[in-house]
PDB file of C-alpha atoms in Angstrom:
ATOM      1  CA  UNK A 961      14.913 -12.825  12.928  1.00 53.00           C
ATOM      2  CA  UNK A 962      14.937  -9.784  10.693  1.00 50.00           C
ATOM      3  CA  UNK A 963      18.138  -8.247   9.344  1.00 47.00           C
ATOM      4  CA  UNK A 964      17.839  -5.394  11.836  1.00 51.00           C
ATOM      5  CA  UNK A 965      17.704  -7.825  14.768  1.00 80.00           C
ATOM      6  CA  UNK A 966      20.818  -9.671  13.557  1.00 83.00           C
ATOM      7  CA  UNK A 967      22.654  -6.339  13.311  1.00 85.00           C
ATOM      8  CA  UNK A 968      21.631  -5.531  16.889  1.00 89.00           C
ATOM      9  CA  UNK A 969      23.169  -8.798  18.070  1.00 90.00           C
ATOM     10  CA  UNK A 970      26.354  -8.152  16.082  1.00 88.00           C
ATOM     11  CA  UNK A 971      26.551  -4.704  17.664  1.00 90.00           C
ATOM     12  CA  UNK A 972      26.203  -6.133  21.175  1.00 92.00           C
ATOM     13  CA  UNK A 973      28.861  -8.781  20.515  1.00 90.00           C
ATOM     14  CA  UNK A 974      31.268  -6.137  19.200  1.00 87.00           C
ATOM     15  CA  UNK A 975      30.634  -3.902  22.211  1.00 91.00           C
ATOM     16  CA  UNK A 976      31.066  -6.797  24.645  1.00 90.00           C
ATOM     17  CA  UNK A 977      34.523  -7.486  23.188  1.00 85.00           C
ATOM     18  CA  UNK A 978      35.694  -3.907  22.677  1.00 85.00           C
ATOM     19  CA  UNK A 979      33.979  -2.207  25.658  1.00 89.00           C
ATOM     20  CA  UNK A 980      34.407   0.952  23.598  1.00 88.00           C
ATOM     21  CA  UNK A 981      31.774   2.503  21.314  1.00 88.00           C
ATOM     22  CA  UNK A 982      34.313   4.028  18.935  1.00 85.00           C
ATOM     23  CA  UNK A 983      36.200   0.780  18.301  1.00 83.00           C
ATOM     24  CA  UNK A 984      32.943  -1.167  18.005  1.00 84.00           C
ATOM     25  CA  UNK A 985      31.779   1.315  15.375  1.00 83.00           C
ATOM     26  CA  UNK A 986      35.021   0.845  13.414  1.00 76.00           C
ATOM     27  CA  UNK A 987      34.592  -2.936  13.467  1.00 74.00           C
ATOM     28  CA  UNK A 988      31.016  -2.680  12.224  1.00 76.00           C
ATOM     29  CA  UNK A 989      31.771   0.119   9.700  1.00 70.00           C
ATOM     30  CA  UNK A 990      29.052   2.344  11.170  1.00 76.00           C
ATOM     31  CA  UNK A 991      28.972   5.554  13.202  1.00 82.00           C
ATOM     32  CA  UNK A 992      29.090   5.647  16.998  1.00 85.00           C
ATOM     33  CA  UNK A 993      25.561   7.041  17.033  1.00 87.00           C
ATOM     34  CA  UNK A 994      24.388   4.025  15.009  1.00 87.00           C
ATOM     35  CA  UNK A 995      26.016   1.701  17.568  1.00 90.00           C
ATOM     36  CA  UNK A 996      24.113   3.496  20.331  1.00 91.00           C
ATOM     37  CA  UNK A 997      20.847   3.160  18.379  1.00 91.00           C
ATOM     38  CA  UNK A 998      21.343  -0.569  17.802  1.00 91.00           C
ATOM     39  CA  UNK A 999      22.183  -1.182  21.449  1.00 93.00           C
ATOM     40  CA  UNK A1000      19.154   0.786  22.628  1.00 92.00           C
ATOM     41  CA  UNK A1001      16.882  -1.174  20.289  1.00 91.00           C
ATOM     42  CA  UNK A1002      18.243  -4.479  21.595  1.00 92.00           C
ATOM     43  CA  UNK A1003      17.885  -3.388  25.210  1.00 92.00           C
ATOM     44  CA  UNK A1004      14.227  -2.509  24.537  1.00 91.00           C
ATOM     45  CA  UNK A1005      13.677  -6.006  23.112  1.00 90.00           C
ATOM     46  CA  UNK A1006      15.412  -7.648  26.067  1.00 91.00           C
ATOM     47  CA  UNK A1007      13.731  -5.421  28.630  1.00 91.00           C
ATOM     48  CA  UNK A1008      16.817  -4.330  30.535  1.00 92.00           C
ATOM     49  CA  UNK A1009      20.200  -2.650  30.333  1.00 93.00           C
ATOM     50  CA  UNK A1010      22.992  -4.780  28.856  1.00 94.00           C
ATOM     51  CA  UNK A1011      25.846  -2.287  29.237  1.00 94.00           C
ATOM     52  CA  UNK A1012      26.652   0.528  31.613  1.00 91.00           C
ATOM     53  CA  UNK A1013      28.308   3.499  29.932  1.00 85.00           C
ATOM     54  CA  UNK A1014      30.054   6.273  31.847  1.00 81.00           C
ATOM     55  CA  UNK A1015      32.399   9.044  30.734  1.00 74.00           C
ATOM     56  CA  UNK A1016      35.373   6.827  31.644  1.00 78.00           C
ATOM     57  CA  UNK A1017      34.447   3.254  30.718  1.00 84.00           C
ATOM     58  CA  UNK A1018      31.923   0.778  29.330  1.00 89.00           C
ATOM     59  CA  UNK A1019      31.112  -2.477  31.121  1.00 92.00           C
ATOM     60  CA  UNK A1020      28.583  -5.290  30.915  1.00 93.00           C
ATOM     61  CA  UNK A1021      25.751  -5.393  33.432  1.00 94.00           C
ATOM     62  CA  UNK A1022      24.943  -8.724  35.136  1.00 93.00           C
ATOM     63  CA  UNK A1023      22.126  -9.127  32.596  1.00 94.00           C
ATOM     64  CA  UNK A1024      24.579  -8.346  29.807  1.00 92.00           C
ATOM     65  CA  UNK A1025      27.034 -10.970  31.083  1.00 93.00           C
ATOM     66  CA  UNK A1026      24.298 -13.617  31.132  1.00 92.00           C
ATOM     67  CA  UNK A1027      22.976 -12.615  27.713  1.00 93.00           C
ATOM     68  CA  UNK A1028      26.496 -12.752  26.239  1.00 92.00           C
ATOM     69  CA  UNK A1029      27.096 -16.245  27.646  1.00 91.00           C
ATOM     70  CA  UNK A1030      23.930 -17.531  26.000  1.00 90.00           C
ATOM     71  CA  UNK A1031      24.198 -15.515  22.790  1.00 90.00           C
ATOM     72  CA  UNK A1032      27.786 -16.215  21.726  1.00 86.00           C
ATOM     73  CA  UNK A1033      27.469 -19.987  21.021  1.00 85.00           C
ATOM     74  CA  UNK A1034      24.081 -19.494  19.365  1.00 85.00           C
ATOM     75  CA  UNK A1035      25.445 -16.760  17.089  1.00 81.00           C
ATOM     76  CA  UNK A1036      28.519 -18.818  16.194  1.00 76.00           C
ATOM     77  CA  UNK A1037      26.279 -21.780  15.345  1.00 77.00           C
ATOM     78  CA  UNK A1038      24.167 -19.537  13.130  1.00 77.00           C
ATOM     79  CA  UNK A1039      27.231 -18.256  11.255  1.00 72.00           C
ATOM     80  CA  UNK A1040      28.535 -21.811  10.892  1.00 68.00           C
ATOM     81  CA  UNK A1041      25.189 -22.917   9.430  1.00 70.00           C
ATOM     82  CA  UNK A1042      25.260 -20.097   6.885  1.00 68.00           C
ATOM     83  CA  UNK A1043      28.881 -20.841   5.929  1.00 62.00           C
ATOM     84  CA  UNK A1044      28.115 -24.548   5.649  1.00 62.00           C
ATOM     85  CA  UNK A1045      25.167 -23.878   3.362  1.00 64.00           C
ATOM     86  CA  UNK A1046      27.302 -21.601   1.185  1.00 59.00           C
ATOM     87  CA  UNK A1047      29.973 -24.284   0.896  1.00 57.00           C
ATOM     88  CA  UNK A1048      27.448 -27.038   0.117  1.00 57.00           C
ATOM     89  CA  UNK A1049      25.752 -24.928  -2.557  1.00 54.00           C
ATOM     90  CA  UNK A1050      29.143 -24.421  -4.218  1.00 49.00           C
ATOM     91  CA  UNK A1051      30.128 -28.103  -4.112  1.00 53.00           C
ATOM     92  CA  UNK A1052      32.535 -27.600  -1.213  1.00 52.00           C
ATOM     93  CA  UNK A1053      33.966 -24.292  -2.481  1.00 54.00           C
ATOM     94  CA  UNK A1054      32.369 -21.072  -1.252  1.00 56.00           C
ATOM     95  CA  UNK A1055      30.726 -18.778  -3.795  1.00 70.00           C
ATOM     96  CA  UNK A1056      32.579 -15.784  -2.296  1.00 79.00           C
ATOM     97  CA  UNK A1057      35.777 -16.053  -0.311  1.00 87.00           C
ATOM     98  CA  UNK A1058      36.300 -13.065   1.959  1.00 91.00           C
ATOM     99  CA  UNK A1059      40.022 -12.630   2.597  1.00 94.00           C
ATOM    100  CA  UNK A1060      41.263 -10.083   5.099  1.00 94.00           C
ATOM    101  CA  UNK A1061      44.586  -8.293   4.678  1.00 91.00           C
ATOM    102  CA  UNK A1062      46.694  -5.734   6.511  1.00 88.00           C
ATOM    103  CA  UNK A1063      47.945  -2.728   4.579  1.00 75.00           C
ATOM    104  CA  UNK A1064      48.020  -3.866   0.964  1.00 68.00           C
ATOM    105  CA  UNK A1065      48.128  -7.124  -0.982  1.00 67.00           C
ATOM    106  CA  UNK A1066      51.433  -7.598  -2.836  1.00 72.00           C
ATOM    107  CA  UNK A1067      52.027  -9.007  -6.329  1.00 76.00           C
ATOM    108  CA  UNK A1068      52.449 -12.558  -5.070  1.00 79.00           C
ATOM    109  CA  UNK A1069      49.111 -12.469  -3.265  1.00 85.00           C
ATOM    110  CA  UNK A1070      47.244 -11.000  -6.227  1.00 84.00           C
ATOM    111  CA  UNK A1071      48.748 -13.642  -8.544  1.00 85.00           C
ATOM    112  CA  UNK A1072      47.589 -16.350  -6.133  1.00 88.00           C
ATOM    113  CA  UNK A1073      44.084 -14.874  -6.065  1.00 88.00           C
ATOM    114  CA  UNK A1074      44.018 -15.001  -9.863  1.00 87.00           C
ATOM    115  CA  UNK A1075      45.216 -18.611  -9.910  1.00 88.00           C
ATOM    116  CA  UNK A1076      42.602 -19.587  -7.337  1.00 89.00           C
ATOM    117  CA  UNK A1077      39.812 -17.998  -9.404  1.00 83.00           C
ATOM    118  CA  UNK A1078      41.017 -19.753 -12.576  1.00 87.00           C
ATOM    119  CA  UNK A1079      40.803 -23.096 -10.784  1.00 85.00           C
ATOM    120  CA  UNK A1080      37.470 -22.261  -9.140  1.00 82.00           C
ATOM    121  CA  UNK A1081      35.654 -19.816 -11.451  1.00 82.00           C
ATOM    122  CA  UNK A1082      32.461 -20.157  -9.385  1.00 79.00           C
ATOM    123  CA  UNK A1083      34.235 -18.521  -6.417  1.00 83.00           C
ATOM    124  CA  UNK A1084      35.087 -14.839  -6.218  1.00 82.00           C
ATOM    125  CA  UNK A1085      37.782 -13.537  -3.862  1.00 87.00           C
ATOM    126  CA  UNK A1086      36.610 -10.460  -1.975  1.00 87.00           C
ATOM    127  CA  UNK A1087      39.466  -8.552  -0.250  1.00 88.00           C
ATOM    128  CA  UNK A1088      38.599  -6.964   3.101  1.00 90.00           C
ATOM    129  CA  UNK A1089      40.999  -4.564   4.812  1.00 89.00           C
ATOM    130  CA  UNK A1090      41.664  -5.350   8.465  1.00 91.00           C
ATOM    131  CA  UNK A1091      42.630  -2.839  11.156  1.00 91.00           C
ATOM    132  CA  UNK A1092      46.212  -3.242  12.374  1.00 92.00           C
ATOM    133  CA  UNK A1093      44.932  -3.254  15.939  1.00 92.00           C
ATOM    134  CA  UNK A1094      42.754  -6.350  15.389  1.00 93.00           C
ATOM    135  CA  UNK A1095      44.433  -8.886  13.077  1.00 94.00           C
ATOM    136  CA  UNK A1096      42.523 -11.971  14.298  1.00 95.00           C
ATOM    137  CA  UNK A1097      39.088 -10.667  15.306  1.00 92.00           C
ATOM    138  CA  UNK A1098      37.493 -10.639  11.853  1.00 93.00           C
ATOM    139  CA  UNK A1099      38.451 -14.300  11.296  1.00 94.00           C
ATOM    140  CA  UNK A1100      37.007 -15.349  14.645  1.00 92.00           C
ATOM    141  CA  UNK A1101      33.788 -13.377  14.141  1.00 89.00           C
ATOM    142  CA  UNK A1102      33.272 -14.769  10.655  1.00 89.00           C
ATOM    143  CA  UNK A1103      33.530 -11.336   9.037  1.00 90.00           C
ATOM    144  CA  UNK A1104      36.182 -12.867   6.750  1.00 93.00           C
ATOM    145  CA  UNK A1105      36.787 -16.500   5.809  1.00 93.00           C
ATOM    146  CA  UNK A1106      40.583 -16.228   5.981  1.00 96.00           C
ATOM    147  CA  UNK A1107      43.193 -13.522   6.421  1.00 96.00           C
ATOM    148  CA  UNK A1108      46.772 -12.682   5.531  1.00 95.00           C
ATOM    149  CA  UNK A1109      48.407 -11.370   8.690  1.00 95.00           C
ATOM    150  CA  UNK A1110      51.918 -10.721   9.939  1.00 95.00           C
ATOM    151  CA  UNK A1111      53.673 -13.378  11.977  1.00 95.00           C
ATOM    152  CA  UNK A1112      53.930 -14.361  14.766  1.00 96.00           C
ATOM    153  CA  UNK A1113      50.548 -16.083  15.191  1.00 96.00           C
ATOM    154  CA  UNK A1114      50.204 -17.986  18.464  1.00 94.00           C
ATOM    155  CA  UNK A1115      46.437 -18.544  18.490  1.00 93.00           C
ATOM    156  CA  UNK A1116      45.416 -22.174  19.147  1.00 90.00           C
ATOM    157  CA  UNK A1117      42.028 -21.810  17.435  1.00 92.00           C
ATOM    158  CA  UNK A1118      43.581 -20.581  14.168  1.00 94.00           C
ATOM    159  CA  UNK A1119      45.322 -22.556  11.425  1.00 94.00           C
ATOM    160  CA  UNK A1120      48.576 -21.072  10.110  1.00 95.00           C
ATOM    161  CA  UNK A1121      48.844 -22.044   6.448  1.00 94.00           C
ATOM    162  CA  UNK A1122      51.221 -20.820   3.776  1.00 92.00           C
ATOM    163  CA  UNK A1123      53.850 -18.380   5.016  1.00 92.00           C
ATOM    164  CA  UNK A1124      55.206 -15.846   2.518  1.00 89.00           C
ATOM    165  CA  UNK A1125      58.925 -15.117   2.424  1.00 85.00           C
ATOM    166  CA  UNK A1126      60.290 -12.569   4.859  1.00 89.00           C
ATOM    167  CA  UNK A1127      60.511  -8.985   3.664  1.00 90.00           C
ATOM    168  CA  UNK A1128      62.873  -6.239   4.869  1.00 94.00           C
ATOM    169  CA  UNK A1129      61.459  -3.681   7.261  1.00 95.00           C
ATOM    170  CA  UNK A1130      61.469   0.041   6.579  1.00 96.00           C
ATOM    171  CA  UNK A1131      61.000   3.026   8.843  1.00 97.00           C
ATOM    172  CA  UNK A1132      58.322   5.556   7.902  1.00 97.00           C
ATOM    173  CA  UNK A1133      59.324   9.139   8.796  1.00 97.00           C
ATOM    174  CA  UNK A1134      58.126  12.605   7.709  1.00 96.00           C
ATOM    175  CA  UNK A1135      59.906  13.843   4.582  1.00 95.00           C
ATOM    176  CA  UNK A1136      61.631  16.585   6.586  1.00 95.00           C
ATOM    177  CA  UNK A1137      62.825  14.207   9.296  1.00 96.00           C
ATOM    178  CA  UNK A1138      66.639  13.978   9.828  1.00 94.00           C
ATOM    179  CA  UNK A1139      66.525  10.302   8.764  1.00 96.00           C
ATOM    180  CA  UNK A1140      64.441  10.871   5.626  1.00 94.00           C
ATOM    181  CA  UNK A1141      67.326  11.001   3.149  1.00 92.00           C
ATOM    182  CA  UNK A1142      69.582   8.453   4.791  1.00 95.00           C
ATOM    183  CA  UNK A1143      70.377   5.311   2.724  1.00 95.00           C
ATOM    184  CA  UNK A1144      69.573   3.187   5.787  1.00 96.00           C
ATOM    185  CA  UNK A1145      69.023   3.307   9.537  1.00 96.00           C
ATOM    186  CA  UNK A1146      70.594   1.007  12.125  1.00 97.00           C
ATOM    187  CA  UNK A1147      68.064  -0.725  14.395  1.00 97.00           C
ATOM    188  CA  UNK A1148      69.812   0.713  17.441  1.00 97.00           C
ATOM    189  CA  UNK A1149      68.962   4.221  16.218  1.00 97.00           C
ATOM    190  CA  UNK A1150      65.260   3.486  16.693  1.00 97.00           C
ATOM    191  CA  UNK A1151      65.769   4.275  20.393  1.00 96.00           C
ATOM    192  CA  UNK A1152      66.380   7.918  19.443  1.00 96.00           C
ATOM    193  CA  UNK A1153      62.913   8.382  17.915  1.00 96.00           C
ATOM    194  CA  UNK A1154      59.344   7.812  19.110  1.00 96.00           C
ATOM    195  CA  UNK A1155      57.445   4.961  17.456  1.00 97.00           C
ATOM    196  CA  UNK A1156      53.712   4.828  16.726  1.00 97.00           C
ATOM    197  CA  UNK A1157      52.046   2.051  18.750  1.00 95.00           C
ATOM    198  CA  UNK A1158      48.988  -0.171  18.223  1.00 95.00           C
ATOM    199  CA  UNK A1159      45.826  -0.343  20.281  1.00 90.00           C
ATOM    200  CA  UNK A1160      44.250  -3.558  21.522  1.00 86.00           C
ATOM    201  CA  UNK A1161      42.553  -6.030  20.954  1.00 89.00           C
ATOM    202  CA  UNK A1162      45.661  -7.307  19.148  1.00 92.00           C
ATOM    203  CA  UNK A1163      47.472  -9.527  21.684  1.00 93.00           C
ATOM    204  CA  UNK A1164      50.490  -8.044  23.395  1.00 94.00           C
ATOM    205  CA  UNK A1165      53.004 -10.439  21.801  1.00 95.00           C
ATOM    206  CA  UNK A1166      51.777  -9.433  18.325  1.00 96.00           C
ATOM    207  CA  UNK A1167      51.804  -5.696  19.062  1.00 95.00           C
ATOM    208  CA  UNK A1168      55.353  -5.933  20.388  1.00 95.00           C
ATOM    209  CA  UNK A1169      56.436  -7.829  17.274  1.00 95.00           C
ATOM    210  CA  UNK A1170      55.026  -5.023  15.102  1.00 95.00           C
ATOM    211  CA  UNK A1171      56.228  -2.223  17.387  1.00 96.00           C
ATOM    212  CA  UNK A1172      59.262  -3.438  19.372  1.00 96.00           C
ATOM    213  CA  UNK A1173      59.575  -1.864  22.846  1.00 96.00           C
ATOM    214  CA  UNK A1174      63.378  -2.109  22.704  1.00 97.00           C
ATOM    215  CA  UNK A1175      66.134  -2.297  20.101  1.00 97.00           C
ATOM    216  CA  UNK A1176      67.974  -5.610  19.502  1.00 96.00           C
ATOM    217  CA  UNK A1177      70.629  -4.302  21.903  1.00 96.00           C
ATOM    218  CA  UNK A1178      68.082  -3.629  24.647  1.00 96.00           C
ATOM    219  CA  UNK A1179      67.728   0.157  24.373  1.00 97.00           C
ATOM    220  CA  UNK A1180      64.134   1.264  25.112  1.00 97.00           C
ATOM    221  CA  UNK A1181      62.208   2.804  22.225  1.00 97.00           C
ATOM    222  CA  UNK A1182      60.039   5.774  23.205  1.00 96.00           C
ATOM    223  CA  UNK A1183      56.321   5.206  22.689  1.00 94.00           C
ATOM    224  CA  UNK A1184      54.313   7.483  20.431  1.00 95.00           C
ATOM    225  CA  UNK A1185      50.510   7.716  20.098  1.00 95.00           C
ATOM    226  CA  UNK A1186      48.410   4.563  19.671  1.00 95.00           C
ATOM    227  CA  UNK A1187      46.484   3.924  16.440  1.00 94.00           C
ATOM    228  CA  UNK A1188      44.030   1.345  15.091  1.00 91.00           C
ATOM    229  CA  UNK A1189      44.634   1.379  11.336  1.00 91.00           C
ATOM    230  CA  UNK A1190      47.513   1.731   8.902  1.00 92.00           C
ATOM    231  CA  UNK A1191      46.234   5.048   7.575  1.00 90.00           C
ATOM    232  CA  UNK A1192      45.895   6.430  11.108  1.00 93.00           C
ATOM    233  CA  UNK A1193      49.499   5.449  11.709  1.00 94.00           C
ATOM    234  CA  UNK A1194      50.771   7.014   8.503  1.00 94.00           C
ATOM    235  CA  UNK A1195      48.837  10.202   9.213  1.00 94.00           C
ATOM    236  CA  UNK A1196      50.452  10.371  12.661  1.00 95.00           C
ATOM    237  CA  UNK A1197      53.871   9.875  11.040  1.00 97.00           C
ATOM    238  CA  UNK A1198      53.230  12.652   8.526  1.00 95.00           C
ATOM    239  CA  UNK A1199      52.205  14.921  11.411  1.00 95.00           C
ATOM    240  CA  UNK A1200      55.557  14.309  13.099  1.00 96.00           C
ATOM    241  CA  UNK A1201      54.095  12.373  16.049  1.00 97.00           C
ATOM    242  CA  UNK A1202      56.386   9.369  15.646  1.00 97.00           C
ATOM    243  CA  UNK A1203      57.915   6.812  13.304  1.00 97.00           C
ATOM    244  CA  UNK A1204      56.458   3.508  12.086  1.00 97.00           C
ATOM    245  CA  UNK A1205      57.837   0.188  10.837  1.00 96.00           C
ATOM    246  CA  UNK A1206      56.406  -1.311   7.634  1.00 94.00           C
ATOM    247  CA  UNK A1207      57.444  -4.199   5.400  1.00 91.00           C
ATOM    248  CA  UNK A1208      58.838  -3.232   1.998  1.00 89.00           C
ATOM    249  CA  UNK A1209      55.802  -4.309  -0.122  1.00 85.00           C
ATOM    250  CA  UNK A1210      53.381  -2.318   2.028  1.00 87.00           C
ATOM    251  CA  UNK A1211      55.625   0.750   1.955  1.00 87.00           C
ATOM    252  CA  UNK A1212      55.991   0.464  -1.825  1.00 81.00           C
ATOM    253  CA  UNK A1213      52.234   0.677  -2.348  1.00 80.00           C
ATOM    254  CA  UNK A1214      51.630   3.785  -0.234  1.00 79.00           C
ATOM    255  CA  UNK A1215      52.733   6.437  -2.734  1.00 74.00           C
ATOM    256  CA  UNK A1216      52.627   9.266  -0.187  1.00 82.00           C
ATOM    257  CA  UNK A1217      54.645  12.434  -0.773  1.00 89.00           C
ATOM    258  CA  UNK A1218      54.689  13.514   2.875  1.00 94.00           C
ATOM    259  CA  UNK A1219      56.437  10.364   4.149  1.00 95.00           C
ATOM    260  CA  UNK A1220      59.816   8.762   3.411  1.00 95.00           C
ATOM    261  CA  UNK A1221      60.539   5.053   3.918  1.00 95.00           C
ATOM    262  CA  UNK A1222      64.095   4.252   5.001  1.00 96.00           C
ATOM    263  CA  UNK A1223      65.517   0.669   5.108  1.00 96.00           C
ATOM    264  CA  UNK A1224      66.365  -0.556   8.612  1.00 97.00           C
ATOM    265  CA  UNK A1225      69.381  -2.793   9.161  1.00 96.00           C
ATOM    266  CA  UNK A1226      69.687  -5.178  12.095  1.00 96.00           C
ATOM    267  CA  UNK A1227      66.006  -6.161  12.350  1.00 95.00           C
ATOM    268  CA  UNK A1228      64.486  -9.520  11.373  1.00 93.00           C
ATOM    269  CA  UNK A1229      62.305  -9.491   8.280  1.00 92.00           C
ATOM    270  CA  UNK A1230      58.506  -9.360   8.327  1.00 92.00           C
ATOM    271  CA  UNK A1231      56.464 -12.308   6.995  1.00 92.00           C
ATOM    272  CA  UNK A1232      52.786 -12.799   6.186  1.00 92.00           C
ATOM    273  CA  UNK A1233      50.802 -16.005   6.705  1.00 94.00           C
ATOM    274  CA  UNK A1234      47.359 -17.181   5.645  1.00 96.00           C
ATOM    275  CA  UNK A1235      45.176 -18.024   8.645  1.00 97.00           C
ATOM    276  CA  UNK A1236      41.664 -19.381   9.184  1.00 96.00           C
ATOM    277  CA  UNK A1237      39.615 -21.011  11.941  1.00 93.00           C
ATOM    278  CA  UNK A1238      40.224 -24.668  12.771  1.00 89.00           C
ATOM    279  CA  UNK A1239      36.520 -25.155  13.442  1.00 85.00           C
ATOM    280  CA  UNK A1240      35.405 -23.716  10.088  1.00 85.00           C
ATOM    281  CA  UNK A1241      37.993 -25.165   7.717  1.00 86.00           C
ATOM    282  CA  UNK A1242      36.595 -25.981   4.264  1.00 84.00           C
ATOM    283  CA  UNK A1243      37.887 -27.100   0.889  1.00 83.00           C
ATOM    284  CA  UNK A1244      37.994 -23.406  -0.026  1.00 86.00           C
ATOM    285  CA  UNK A1245      40.635 -22.626   2.590  1.00 90.00           C
ATOM    286  CA  UNK A1246      42.817 -25.493   1.404  1.00 89.00           C
ATOM    287  CA  UNK A1247      42.408 -24.464  -2.236  1.00 89.00           C
ATOM    288  CA  UNK A1248      43.466 -20.871  -1.568  1.00 92.00           C
ATOM    289  CA  UNK A1249      46.366 -22.071   0.562  1.00 93.00           C
ATOM    290  CA  UNK A1250      47.600 -24.250  -2.340  1.00 92.00           C
ATOM    291  CA  UNK A1251      47.335 -21.309  -4.724  1.00 91.00           C
ATOM    292  CA  UNK A1252      49.478 -19.178  -2.413  1.00 91.00           C
ATOM    293  CA  UNK A1253      52.041 -21.949  -1.941  1.00 90.00           C
ATOM    294  CA  UNK A1254      52.352 -22.548  -5.692  1.00 87.00           C
ATOM    295  CA  UNK A1255      52.438 -18.907  -6.802  1.00 80.00           C
ATOM    296  CA  UNK A1256      55.710 -18.044  -8.621  1.00 72.00           C
ATOM    297  CA  UNK A1257      58.269 -15.676  -7.188  1.00 60.00           C
ATOM    298  CA  UNK A1258      57.315 -12.112  -8.206  1.00 51.00           C
ATOM    299  CA  UNK A1259      59.631  -9.544  -9.683  1.00 48.00           C
ATOM    300  CA  UNK A1260      61.574  -7.255  -7.354  1.00 44.00           C
ATOM    301  CA  UNK A1261      59.718  -4.325  -5.848  1.00 45.00           C
ATOM    302  CA  UNK A1262      60.513  -0.868  -7.245  1.00 41.00           C
ATOM    303  CA  UNK A1263      63.704   0.484  -5.669  1.00 37.00           C
ATOM    304  CA  UNK A1264      62.584   4.105  -5.708  1.00 37.00           C
ATOM    305  CA  UNK A1265      58.874   4.847  -5.126  1.00 41.00           C
ATOM    306  CA  UNK A1266      57.568   8.389  -5.649  1.00 39.00           C
ATOM    307  CA  UNK A1267      58.859  11.357  -3.665  1.00 40.00           C
ATOM    308  CA  UNK A1268      61.456  10.767  -0.970  1.00 39.00           C
ATOM    309  CA  UNK A1269      60.557   7.124  -0.380  1.00 39.00           C
ATOM    310  CA  UNK A1270      63.465   4.703  -0.635  1.00 38.00           C
ATOM    311  CA  UNK A1271      62.208   1.126  -0.640  1.00 37.00           C
ATOM    312  CA  UNK A1272      64.637  -1.660  -1.383  1.00 33.00           C
ATOM    313  CA  UNK A1273      64.065  -5.405  -1.510  1.00 32.00           C
ATOM    314  CA  UNK A1274      61.677  -7.821  -3.143  1.00 29.00           C
ATOM    315  CA  UNK A1275      58.012  -8.494  -2.634  1.00 30.00           C
ATOM    316  CA  UNK A1276      56.636 -11.977  -2.247  1.00 32.00           C
ATOM    317  CA  UNK A1277      57.925 -15.542  -1.980  1.00 33.00           C
ATOM    318  CA  UNK A1278      56.681 -18.287   0.258  1.00 33.00           C
ATOM    319  CA  UNK A1279      57.367 -21.336   2.363  1.00 34.00           C
ATOM    320  CA  UNK A1280      54.910 -23.887   3.738  1.00 33.00           C
ATOM    321  CA  UNK A1281      55.589 -25.104   7.289  1.00 35.00           C
ATOM    322  CA  UNK A1282      55.140 -28.777   8.106  1.00 33.00           C
ATOM    323  CA  UNK A1283      52.386 -27.922  10.548  1.00 32.00           C
ATOM    324  CA  UNK A1284      50.224 -26.252   7.873  1.00 29.00           C
TER     325      UNK A1284
END
């Protein structure tokens, strides 16, 4: 197959999972019009319509359902063959390790990447930003080889490796918000302010861990608009459409002057973990996991980022669960 044909198949797979042209375009890093072009080209090759698109929804046709059933295992086998060849050519360690991350990579993570490269100079680590609304999809599709995502992770097909130490959570609010200059905010006060939510395909349990529907005391938290990415969420915060919870290292790296980050008391900390597919585990995954586990504790995060941000706490740390 030519490169164009492979892209058509990737487009169809993305559309079959998202059932939304906009979200499929975001996953593929192309425009919606390009998604439409790729789908049309594939439908011409197949000789029939694969999706029905109306003003209200997108759904697979019977032909599309059958094509998806036959295509998915074949595509996964193709990706596995390519990954296997890459690993074999590098003596068991991939030439490029694509690592997904949410928000920003902290000092601990960057130190671990450096250590990994020193031990395996033939392998480059390529960071890939993941949308908050889809923390596991890129790993499953093979778009990245591994990813650092927020816990909890309850996905039976994914390995949970090294877990970084919990970090305090902070509330992002506009700089003119009544909470902006407070030294801290009690978790129960979250019920008094709307909170930016996350779109699917992130599973419900994960979205509710990132955006709790109630306070620890059971008070409901009003829902704000739904977003797909961190920057969409921060833009909505700056526009006064709601608040947003972030871990301290991610907040520290934002450097925005239109948003303040206020420590929240009474909430559990946020922790990152390295994940990868059980079925595609290689020596590379284990090597990166060791580098993360052995990375030294970083210095404390800055206590006063630019503008009105007030970020307290440390960035980094780790623990390795017995099941890793």
